[in-house]
Coordinates of C-alpha atoms and ligand atoms in Angstrom, one line a residue:
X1 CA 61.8 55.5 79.8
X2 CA 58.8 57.2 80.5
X3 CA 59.8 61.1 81.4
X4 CA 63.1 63.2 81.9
X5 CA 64.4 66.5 82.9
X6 CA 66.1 67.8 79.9
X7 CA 67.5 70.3 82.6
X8 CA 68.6 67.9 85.3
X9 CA 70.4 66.0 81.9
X10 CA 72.5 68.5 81.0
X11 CA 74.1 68.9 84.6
X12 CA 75.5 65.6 84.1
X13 CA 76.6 66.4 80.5
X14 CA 73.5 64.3 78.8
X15 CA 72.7 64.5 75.8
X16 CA 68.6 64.5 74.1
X17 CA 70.2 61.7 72.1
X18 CA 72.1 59.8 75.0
X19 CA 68.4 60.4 77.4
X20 CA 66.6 58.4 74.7
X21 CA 68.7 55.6 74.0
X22 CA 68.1 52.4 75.1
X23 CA 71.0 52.2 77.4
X24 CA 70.0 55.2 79.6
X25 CA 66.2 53.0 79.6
X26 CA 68.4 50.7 80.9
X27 CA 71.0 52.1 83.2
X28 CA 68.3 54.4 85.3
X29 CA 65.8 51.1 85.4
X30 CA 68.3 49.7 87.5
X31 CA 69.2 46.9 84.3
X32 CA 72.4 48.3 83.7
X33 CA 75.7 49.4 85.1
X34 CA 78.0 51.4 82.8
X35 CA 82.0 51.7 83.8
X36 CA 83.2 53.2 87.1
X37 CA 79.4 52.4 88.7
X38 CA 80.3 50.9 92.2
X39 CA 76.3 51.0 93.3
X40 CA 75.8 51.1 97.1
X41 CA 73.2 51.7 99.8
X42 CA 73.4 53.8 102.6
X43 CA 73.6 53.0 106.4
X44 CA 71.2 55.5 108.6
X45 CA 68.5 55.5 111.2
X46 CA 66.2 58.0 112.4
X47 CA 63.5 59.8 114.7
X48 CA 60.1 58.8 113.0
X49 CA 57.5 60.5 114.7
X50 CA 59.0 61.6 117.3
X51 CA 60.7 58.4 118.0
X52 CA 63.8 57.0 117.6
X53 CA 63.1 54.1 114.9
X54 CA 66.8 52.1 115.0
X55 CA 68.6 51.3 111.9
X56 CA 66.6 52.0 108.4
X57 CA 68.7 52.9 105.7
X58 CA 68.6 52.8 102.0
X59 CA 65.9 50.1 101.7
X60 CA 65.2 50.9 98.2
X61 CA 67.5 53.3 97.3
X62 CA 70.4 52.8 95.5
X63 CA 73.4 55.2 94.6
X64 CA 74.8 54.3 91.0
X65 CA 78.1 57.0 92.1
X66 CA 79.5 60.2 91.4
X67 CA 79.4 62.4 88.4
X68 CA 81.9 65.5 87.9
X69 CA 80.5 67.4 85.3
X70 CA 82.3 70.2 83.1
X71 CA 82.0 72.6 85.1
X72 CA 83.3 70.7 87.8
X73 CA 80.0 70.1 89.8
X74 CA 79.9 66.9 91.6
X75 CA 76.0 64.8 91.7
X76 CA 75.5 61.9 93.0
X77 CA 73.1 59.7 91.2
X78 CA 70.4 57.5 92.8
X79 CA 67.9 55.0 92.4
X80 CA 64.9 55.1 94.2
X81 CA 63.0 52.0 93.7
X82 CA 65.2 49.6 91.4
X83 CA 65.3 46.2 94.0
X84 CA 66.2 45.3 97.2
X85 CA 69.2 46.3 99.5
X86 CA 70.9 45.3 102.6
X87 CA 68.5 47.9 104.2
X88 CA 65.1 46.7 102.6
X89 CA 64.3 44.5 106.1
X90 CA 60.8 42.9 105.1
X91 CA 60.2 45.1 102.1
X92 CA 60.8 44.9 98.3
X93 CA 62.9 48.1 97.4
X94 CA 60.6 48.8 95.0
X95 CA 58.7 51.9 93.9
X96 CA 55.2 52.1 92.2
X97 CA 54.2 54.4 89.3
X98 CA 52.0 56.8 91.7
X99 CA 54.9 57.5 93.4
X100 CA 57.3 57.6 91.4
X101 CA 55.6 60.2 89.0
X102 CA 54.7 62.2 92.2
X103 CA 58.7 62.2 93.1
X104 CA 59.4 63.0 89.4
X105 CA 57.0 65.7 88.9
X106 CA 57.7 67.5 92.4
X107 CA 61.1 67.6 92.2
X108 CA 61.3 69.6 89.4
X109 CA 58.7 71.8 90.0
X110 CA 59.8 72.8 93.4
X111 CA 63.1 73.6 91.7
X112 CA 61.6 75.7 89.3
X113 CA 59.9 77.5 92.6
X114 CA 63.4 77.8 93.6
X115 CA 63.0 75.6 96.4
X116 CA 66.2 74.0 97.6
X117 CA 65.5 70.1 96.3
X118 CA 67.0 66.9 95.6
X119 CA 66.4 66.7 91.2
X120 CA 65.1 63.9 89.3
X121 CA 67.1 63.1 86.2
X122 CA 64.2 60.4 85.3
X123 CA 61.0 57.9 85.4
X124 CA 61.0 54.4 83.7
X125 CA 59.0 51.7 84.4
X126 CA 60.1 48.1 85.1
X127 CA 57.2 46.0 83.6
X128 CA 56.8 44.6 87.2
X129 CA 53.8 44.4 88.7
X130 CA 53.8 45.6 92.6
X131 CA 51.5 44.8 95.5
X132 CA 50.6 47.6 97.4
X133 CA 47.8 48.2 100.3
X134 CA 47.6 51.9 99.3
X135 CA 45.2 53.1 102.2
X136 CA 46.8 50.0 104.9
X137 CA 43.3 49.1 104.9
X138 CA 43.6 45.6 103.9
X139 CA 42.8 45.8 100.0
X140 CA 46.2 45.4 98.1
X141 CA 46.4 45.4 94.8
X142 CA 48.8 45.4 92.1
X143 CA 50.7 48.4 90.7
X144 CA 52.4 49.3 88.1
X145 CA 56.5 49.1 89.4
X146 CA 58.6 52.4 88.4
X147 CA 62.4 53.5 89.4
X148 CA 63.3 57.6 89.3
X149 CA 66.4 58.6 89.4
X150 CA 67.1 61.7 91.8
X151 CA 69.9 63.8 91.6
X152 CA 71.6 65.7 94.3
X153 CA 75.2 66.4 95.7
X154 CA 74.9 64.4 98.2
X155 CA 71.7 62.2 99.9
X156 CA 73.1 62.4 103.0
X157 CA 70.5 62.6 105.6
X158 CA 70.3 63.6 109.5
X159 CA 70.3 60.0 110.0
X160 CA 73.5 59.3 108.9
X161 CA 74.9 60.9 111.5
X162 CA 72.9 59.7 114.5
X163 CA 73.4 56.2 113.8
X164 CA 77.0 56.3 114.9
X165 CA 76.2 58.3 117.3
X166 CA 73.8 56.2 118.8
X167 CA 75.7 52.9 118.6
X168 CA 78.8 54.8 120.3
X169 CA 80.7 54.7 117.4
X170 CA 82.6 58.0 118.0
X171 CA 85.2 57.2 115.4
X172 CA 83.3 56.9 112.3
X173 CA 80.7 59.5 113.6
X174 CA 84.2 61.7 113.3
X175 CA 85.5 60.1 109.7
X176 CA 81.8 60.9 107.8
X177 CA 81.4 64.0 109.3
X178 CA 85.2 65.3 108.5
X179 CA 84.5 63.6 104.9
X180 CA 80.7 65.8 104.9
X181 CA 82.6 69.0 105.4
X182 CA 86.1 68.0 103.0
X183 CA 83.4 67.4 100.3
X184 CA 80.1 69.4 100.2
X185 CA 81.5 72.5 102.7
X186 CA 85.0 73.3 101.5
X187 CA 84.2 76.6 102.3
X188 CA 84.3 76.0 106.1
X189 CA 88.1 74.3 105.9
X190 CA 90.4 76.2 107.5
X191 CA 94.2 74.5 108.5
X192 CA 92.5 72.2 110.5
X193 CA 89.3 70.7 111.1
X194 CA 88.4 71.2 114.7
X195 CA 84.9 71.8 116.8
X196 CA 85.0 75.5 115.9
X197 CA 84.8 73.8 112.4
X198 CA 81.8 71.4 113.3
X199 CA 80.1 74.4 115.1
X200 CA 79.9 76.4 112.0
X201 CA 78.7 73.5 110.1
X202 CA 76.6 73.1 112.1
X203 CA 74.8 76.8 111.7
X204 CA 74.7 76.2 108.0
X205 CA 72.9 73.2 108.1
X206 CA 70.5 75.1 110.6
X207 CA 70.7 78.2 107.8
X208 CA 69.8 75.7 104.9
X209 CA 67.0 74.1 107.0
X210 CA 65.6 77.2 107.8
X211 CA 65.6 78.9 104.1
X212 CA 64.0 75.5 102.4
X213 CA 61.4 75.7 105.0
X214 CA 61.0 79.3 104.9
X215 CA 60.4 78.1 100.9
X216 CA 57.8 75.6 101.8
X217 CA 55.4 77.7 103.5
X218 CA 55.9 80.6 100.8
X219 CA 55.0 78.3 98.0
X220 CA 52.0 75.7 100.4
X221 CA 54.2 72.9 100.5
X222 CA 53.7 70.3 102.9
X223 CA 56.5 67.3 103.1
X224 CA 54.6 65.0 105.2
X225 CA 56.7 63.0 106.2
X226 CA 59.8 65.3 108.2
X227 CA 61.4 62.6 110.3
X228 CA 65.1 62.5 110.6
X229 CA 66.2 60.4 108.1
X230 CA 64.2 62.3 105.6
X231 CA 66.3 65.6 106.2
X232 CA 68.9 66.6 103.8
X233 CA 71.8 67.4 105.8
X234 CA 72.3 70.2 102.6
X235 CA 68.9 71.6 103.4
X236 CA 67.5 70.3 100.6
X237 CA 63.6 69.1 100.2
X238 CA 64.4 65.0 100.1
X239 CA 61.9 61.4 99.8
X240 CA 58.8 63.0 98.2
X241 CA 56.3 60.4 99.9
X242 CA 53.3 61.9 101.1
X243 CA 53.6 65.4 100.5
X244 CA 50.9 67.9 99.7
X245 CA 50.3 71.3 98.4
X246 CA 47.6 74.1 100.3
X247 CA 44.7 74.1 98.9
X248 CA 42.3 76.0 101.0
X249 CA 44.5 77.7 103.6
X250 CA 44.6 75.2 106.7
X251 CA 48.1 75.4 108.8
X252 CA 46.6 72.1 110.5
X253 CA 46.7 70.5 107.6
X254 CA 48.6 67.3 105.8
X255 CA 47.9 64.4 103.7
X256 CA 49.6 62.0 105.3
X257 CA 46.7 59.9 106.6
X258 CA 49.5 58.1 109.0
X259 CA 49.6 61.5 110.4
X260 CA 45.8 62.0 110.6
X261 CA 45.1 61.9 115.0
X262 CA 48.3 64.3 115.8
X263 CA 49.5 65.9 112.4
X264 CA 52.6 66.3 113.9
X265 CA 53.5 67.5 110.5
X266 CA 51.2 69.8 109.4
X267 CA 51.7 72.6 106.9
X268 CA 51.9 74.6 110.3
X269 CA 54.2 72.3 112.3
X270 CA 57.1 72.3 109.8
X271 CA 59.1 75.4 111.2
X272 CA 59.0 73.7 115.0
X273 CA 59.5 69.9 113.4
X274 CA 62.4 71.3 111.7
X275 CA 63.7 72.8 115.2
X276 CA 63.2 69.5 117.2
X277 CA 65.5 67.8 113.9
X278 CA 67.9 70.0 114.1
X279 CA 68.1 69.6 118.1
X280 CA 68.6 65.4 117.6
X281 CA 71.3 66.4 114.8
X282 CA 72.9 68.4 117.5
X283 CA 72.5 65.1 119.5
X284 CA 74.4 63.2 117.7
X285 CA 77.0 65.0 117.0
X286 CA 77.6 66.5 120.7
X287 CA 80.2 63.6 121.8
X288 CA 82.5 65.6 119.3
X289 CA 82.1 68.5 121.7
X290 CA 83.0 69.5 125.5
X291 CA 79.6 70.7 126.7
X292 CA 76.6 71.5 124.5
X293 CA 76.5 75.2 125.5
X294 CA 78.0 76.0 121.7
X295 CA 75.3 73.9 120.0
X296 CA 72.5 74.8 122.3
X297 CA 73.1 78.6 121.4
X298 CA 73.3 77.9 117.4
X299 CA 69.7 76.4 118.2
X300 CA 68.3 79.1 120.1
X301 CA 69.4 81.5 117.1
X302 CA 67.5 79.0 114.6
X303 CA 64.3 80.1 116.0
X304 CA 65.1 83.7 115.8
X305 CA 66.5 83.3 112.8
X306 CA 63.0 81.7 111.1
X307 CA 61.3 84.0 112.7
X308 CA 63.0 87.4 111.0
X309 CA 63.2 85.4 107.6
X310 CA 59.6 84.1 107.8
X311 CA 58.7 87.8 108.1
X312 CA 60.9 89.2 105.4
X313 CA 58.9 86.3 102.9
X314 CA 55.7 87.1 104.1
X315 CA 56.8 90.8 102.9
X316 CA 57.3 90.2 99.8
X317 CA 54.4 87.9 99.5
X318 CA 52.6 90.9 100.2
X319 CA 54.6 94.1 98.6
X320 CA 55.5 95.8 101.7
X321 CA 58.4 96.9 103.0
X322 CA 57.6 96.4 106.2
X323 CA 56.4 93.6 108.6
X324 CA 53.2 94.5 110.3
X325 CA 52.6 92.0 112.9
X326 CA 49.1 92.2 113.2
X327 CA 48.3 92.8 109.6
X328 CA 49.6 89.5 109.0
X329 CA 47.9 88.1 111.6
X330 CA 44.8 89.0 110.6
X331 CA 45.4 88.2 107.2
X332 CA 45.7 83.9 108.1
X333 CA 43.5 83.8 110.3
X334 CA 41.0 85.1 107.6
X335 CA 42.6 82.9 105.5
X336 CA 41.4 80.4 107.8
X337 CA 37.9 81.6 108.6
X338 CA 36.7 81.5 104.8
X339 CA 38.3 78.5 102.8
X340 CA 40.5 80.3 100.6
X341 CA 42.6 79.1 98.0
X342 CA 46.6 80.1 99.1
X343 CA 48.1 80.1 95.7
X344 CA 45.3 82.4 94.4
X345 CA 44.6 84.5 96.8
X346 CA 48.3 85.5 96.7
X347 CA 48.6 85.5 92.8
X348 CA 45.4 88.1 93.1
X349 CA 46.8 90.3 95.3
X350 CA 49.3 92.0 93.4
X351 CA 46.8 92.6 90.9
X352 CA 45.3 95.0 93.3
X353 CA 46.1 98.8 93.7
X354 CA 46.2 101.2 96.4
X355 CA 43.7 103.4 95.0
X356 CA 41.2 100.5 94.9
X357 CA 38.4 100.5 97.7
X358 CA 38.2 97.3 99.5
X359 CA 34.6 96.1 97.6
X360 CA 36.5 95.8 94.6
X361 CA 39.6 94.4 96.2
X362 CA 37.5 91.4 97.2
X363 CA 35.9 91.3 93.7
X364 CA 39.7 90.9 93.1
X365 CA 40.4 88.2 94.4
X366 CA 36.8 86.6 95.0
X367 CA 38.0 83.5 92.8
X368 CA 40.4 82.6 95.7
X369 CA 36.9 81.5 97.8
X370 CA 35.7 77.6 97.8
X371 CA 32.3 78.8 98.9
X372 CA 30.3 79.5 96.5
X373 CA 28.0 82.0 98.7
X374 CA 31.3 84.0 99.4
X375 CA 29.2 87.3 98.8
X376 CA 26.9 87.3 101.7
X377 CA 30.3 86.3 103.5
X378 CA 33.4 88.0 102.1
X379 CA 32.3 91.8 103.1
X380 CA 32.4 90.9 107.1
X381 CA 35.0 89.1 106.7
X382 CA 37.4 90.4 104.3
X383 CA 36.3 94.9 104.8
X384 CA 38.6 95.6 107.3
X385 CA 41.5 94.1 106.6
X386 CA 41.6 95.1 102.9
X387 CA 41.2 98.8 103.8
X388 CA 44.3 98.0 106.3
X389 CA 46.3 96.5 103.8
X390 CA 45.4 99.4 100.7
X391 CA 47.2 101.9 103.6
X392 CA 49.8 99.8 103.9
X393 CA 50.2 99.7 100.0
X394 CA 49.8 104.2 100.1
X395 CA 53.0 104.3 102.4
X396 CA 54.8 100.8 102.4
X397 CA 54.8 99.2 99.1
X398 CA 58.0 97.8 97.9
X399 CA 59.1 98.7 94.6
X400 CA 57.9 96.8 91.4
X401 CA 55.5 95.6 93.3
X402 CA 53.5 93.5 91.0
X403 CA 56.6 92.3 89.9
X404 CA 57.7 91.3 93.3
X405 CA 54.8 89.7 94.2
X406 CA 54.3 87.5 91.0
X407 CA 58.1 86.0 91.6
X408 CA 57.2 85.2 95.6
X409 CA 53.9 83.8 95.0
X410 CA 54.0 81.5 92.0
X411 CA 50.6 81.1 89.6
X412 CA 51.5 77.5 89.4
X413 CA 52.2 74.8 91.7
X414 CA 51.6 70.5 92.1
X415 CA 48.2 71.1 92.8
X416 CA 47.2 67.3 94.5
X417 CA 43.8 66.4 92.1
X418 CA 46.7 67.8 88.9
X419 CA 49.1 65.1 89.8
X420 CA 46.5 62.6 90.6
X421 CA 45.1 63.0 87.0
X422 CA 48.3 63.0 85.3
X423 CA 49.1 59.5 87.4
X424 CA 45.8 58.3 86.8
X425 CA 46.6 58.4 82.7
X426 CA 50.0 57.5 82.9
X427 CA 48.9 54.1 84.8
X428 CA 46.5 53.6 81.6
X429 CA 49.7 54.5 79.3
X430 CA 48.5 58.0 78.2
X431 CA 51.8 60.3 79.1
X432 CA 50.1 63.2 77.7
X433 CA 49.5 64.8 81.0
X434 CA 52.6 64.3 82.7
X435 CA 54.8 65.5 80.4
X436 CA 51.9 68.8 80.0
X437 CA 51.7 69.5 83.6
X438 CA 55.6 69.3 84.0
X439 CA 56.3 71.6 81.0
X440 CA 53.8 74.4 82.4
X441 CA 55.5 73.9 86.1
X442 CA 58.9 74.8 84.8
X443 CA 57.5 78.5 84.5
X444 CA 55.7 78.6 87.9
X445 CA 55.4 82.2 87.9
X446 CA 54.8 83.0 84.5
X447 CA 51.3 84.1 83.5
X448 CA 51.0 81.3 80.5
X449 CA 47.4 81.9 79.9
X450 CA 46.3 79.1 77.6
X451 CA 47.6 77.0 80.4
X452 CA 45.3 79.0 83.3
X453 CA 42.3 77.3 82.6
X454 CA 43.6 73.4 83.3
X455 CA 46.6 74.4 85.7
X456 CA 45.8 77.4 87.8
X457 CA 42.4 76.1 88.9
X458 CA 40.9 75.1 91.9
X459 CA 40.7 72.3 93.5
X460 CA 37.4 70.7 91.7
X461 CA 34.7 69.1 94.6
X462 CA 35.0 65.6 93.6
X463 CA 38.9 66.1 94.6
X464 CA 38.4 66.8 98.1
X465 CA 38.6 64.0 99.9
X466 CA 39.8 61.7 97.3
X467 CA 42.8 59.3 98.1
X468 CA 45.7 60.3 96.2
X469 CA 44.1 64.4 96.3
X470 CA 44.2 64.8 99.9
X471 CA 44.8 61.4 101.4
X472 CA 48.1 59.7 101.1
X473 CA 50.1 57.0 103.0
X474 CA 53.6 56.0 103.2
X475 CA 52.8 53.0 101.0
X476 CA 54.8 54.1 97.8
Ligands
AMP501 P1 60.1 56.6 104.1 O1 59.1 56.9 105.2 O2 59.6 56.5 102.7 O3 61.2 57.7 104.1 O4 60.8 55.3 104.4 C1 61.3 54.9 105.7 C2 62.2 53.7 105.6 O5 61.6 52.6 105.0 C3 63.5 54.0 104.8 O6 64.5 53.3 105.4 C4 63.1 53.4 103.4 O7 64.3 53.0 102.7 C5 62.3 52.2 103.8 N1 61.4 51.7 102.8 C6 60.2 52.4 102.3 N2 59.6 51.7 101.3 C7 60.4 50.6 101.1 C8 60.3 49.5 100.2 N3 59.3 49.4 99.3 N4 61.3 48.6 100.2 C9 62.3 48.6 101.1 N5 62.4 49.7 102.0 C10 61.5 50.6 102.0
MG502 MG1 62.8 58.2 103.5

């Protein structure tokens, strides 16, 4: 047992002493099975880029069952990486240490961020040695093998749904759906379950989709991977793969280097990605309707709907009451023009006030820029729009501000070089750094000075176009 969430523990009624004993090393290693564990893999498919892929399903994940906690909370637990399944076609079903400490690490921070998110109750490693072409550029090598164990109410996925669906299997489309609503949206039961019950379930799973990405581009998270069968169907961020956090602010960017000729999901793309899913969810389950009028309006109102809550989070990233269209505007493509770090800029911001004149407001937040010759630049650039934004702040400023601001834009996030360093110790045994970076990312928007100086900085040159920083593949 190499980590744990003492957090994600005590929803499941852990124990510190029960997390370190060797039986939990073994049980969430994928050695053991403890009473009333009926493990399982799940049957989906899915769109992958765009495309509709066939059958996947859980090829390395494994779900160990259902908790019920004291409070009467229901997780499921899984395995991601612990051998091979029905599902696992030509692969292994198992997960390396890169990975898996990216998928531990991430999960918790982003729900720290309070980004909707699968949790991960753990890391271990197996002692196996796994061969991986990293890059799919013909140099495998072998890794060390790791298993996490995510938590979640459910892993259900859109995928689930449009396999039936697609092999005209109306009936048990019907029987996982009704069981979807009975169990994780009680709320939406009335005496019967009928389409008018399907249609509202449907526009909360278009609600949850559109908060947690809503949540991704407040905090610079980029999944990387959004194809069907890696969307919750709660709405939560699910398959950490090859995700990536802004850096300098670049919409068109990802990590994914499977992604690199289209970046079909790019930081930018995810709102419209997310749309498009939701449309082949509606797909699939349309055979349980008469007409797709119904479903066809709860996905026009999706994109208004993103748009007004995009808006109301770009607000508060800024302190205003208001949404000033061209204000904002302005404000990324600036963003753009001069590489500018997203999480800094931001966490400047509310340090400025509206009695400030614009030079010093770029003094401000002058450690946001990557260039180093940002003086000669900033003033044309940056002149106008901060004398636009200190009148905003003189008639439009919510209130707390600063306080406002520093609990929308958070000081710390998973920058991609942090997590790189932290894996590239922990493959050398040295845990020191993961279990540092993932203590100082359970605060995200706390100041925690002595922690500025390792965690808050930016990206360092030699991290820019380093595999692992800022290119990653699927091979996990
Ligand atoms: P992903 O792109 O990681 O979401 O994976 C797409 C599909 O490939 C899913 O069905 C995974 O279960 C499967 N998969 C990925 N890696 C492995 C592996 N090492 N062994 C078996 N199946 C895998
Ligand atoms: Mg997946």
């Amino acid at each position: 047992m190499l980590a744990y969430s003492p957090e994600v523990a005590e929803l499941l009624d852990l124990s510190e002493e029960d997390c370190r004993s060797d039986l939990f090393a073994q049980v969430f290693s994928g050695n053991a099975l403890i009473d009333g564990m009926k493990p399982y893999a799940m049957c989906y498919g899915g769109h992958q880029f765009g495309n509709w892929a066939g059958q996947l399903g859980d090829g390395r994940a494994i779900n160990l069952g259902d908790v019920t906690n004291s409070k009467g909370e229901r997780w499921t637990l899984q395995l991601k990486g612990a051998g091979e399944t029905p599902y696992s076609r030509t692969a292994d079903g198992l997960a390396v240490l890169r990975s898996s400490v990216r998928e531990f690490l991430c999960s918790e921070a982003m729900f720290h961020l309070g980004v909707p998110t699968t949790r991960a109750l753990s890391l271990c490693s197996t002692g196996d040695q796994v061969w991986r072409d990293m890059l799919y550029d013909g140099n495998p090598e072998y890794e060390h093998g790791a298993v996490v164990c995510r938590v979640a109410p459910s892993f259900l996925r859109f995928g689930n749904f449009e396999i039936f669906s697609k092999r005209g299997d109306i009936k048990t489309l019907k029987t996982l759906l009704d069981f979807t609503i009975t169990t994780y949206f009680p709320h939406l039961l009335e005496e019967e379950i009928n389409t008018d019950t399907y249609l509202k379930w449907f526009e909360e799973v278009c609600e949850r989709t559109k908060d947690m990405v809503v949540h991704w581009r407040r905090v610079g998270f980029v999944h990387g991977v959004m194809n069907t069968d890696n969307m919750s169907i709660l709405g939560l961020t699910i398959d950490y793969g090859p995700y990536g956090w802004l850096e300098d602010y670049h919409p068109d960017w990802t990590p994914n280097t499977t992604d690199a000729e289209f970046h079909r999901y790019a930081f930018g793309q995810q709102a419209s990605i997310a749309h498009w899913n939701l449309m082949k969810l509606a797909q699939a389950i349309a055979p349980l309707f008469q007409g797709v009028q119904r479903l066809q309006s709860v996905l026009d109102d999706y994109a208004v709907n993103y748009k007004s809550a995009w808006q109301d989070m770009m607000c508060a990233k800024l302190g205003l009451t208001s949404f000033d269209e061209s204000l904002v505007e302005s404000l990324l493509s600036k963003l753009e023009i001069m590489d500018t770090d997203m999480t800094i800029f931001f966490r400047k911001l509310a340090d400025i006030q509206a009695s400030d004149t614009a030079e010093h407001c770029i003094q401000t937040i002058s450690p946001a820029f990557y260039d180093e010759s940002w003086q000669t630049q900033a003033p044309s650039v940056w002149q106008d729009w901060f004398n636009a934004y200190l009148q905003h702040l003189k008639s439009n400023s919510v209130t707390h501000r600063k306080l406002v601001m520093n609990q929308t834009n958070p000081k710390f996030v998973l920058r991609n070089y942090l997590s790189q360093l932290a894996i590239d110790k922990a493959n050398t045994g040295d845990l020191t750094m993961l279990h540092e970076l993932f203590d100082v990312l359970k605060k995200p928007y706390d100041e925690q000075p002595d922690k500025e100086e390792v965690f808050a900085a930016k990206r360092p040159d030699w991290a820019k176009h380093k595999v692992g920083c800022s290119m990653l593949s699927c091979s996990s």
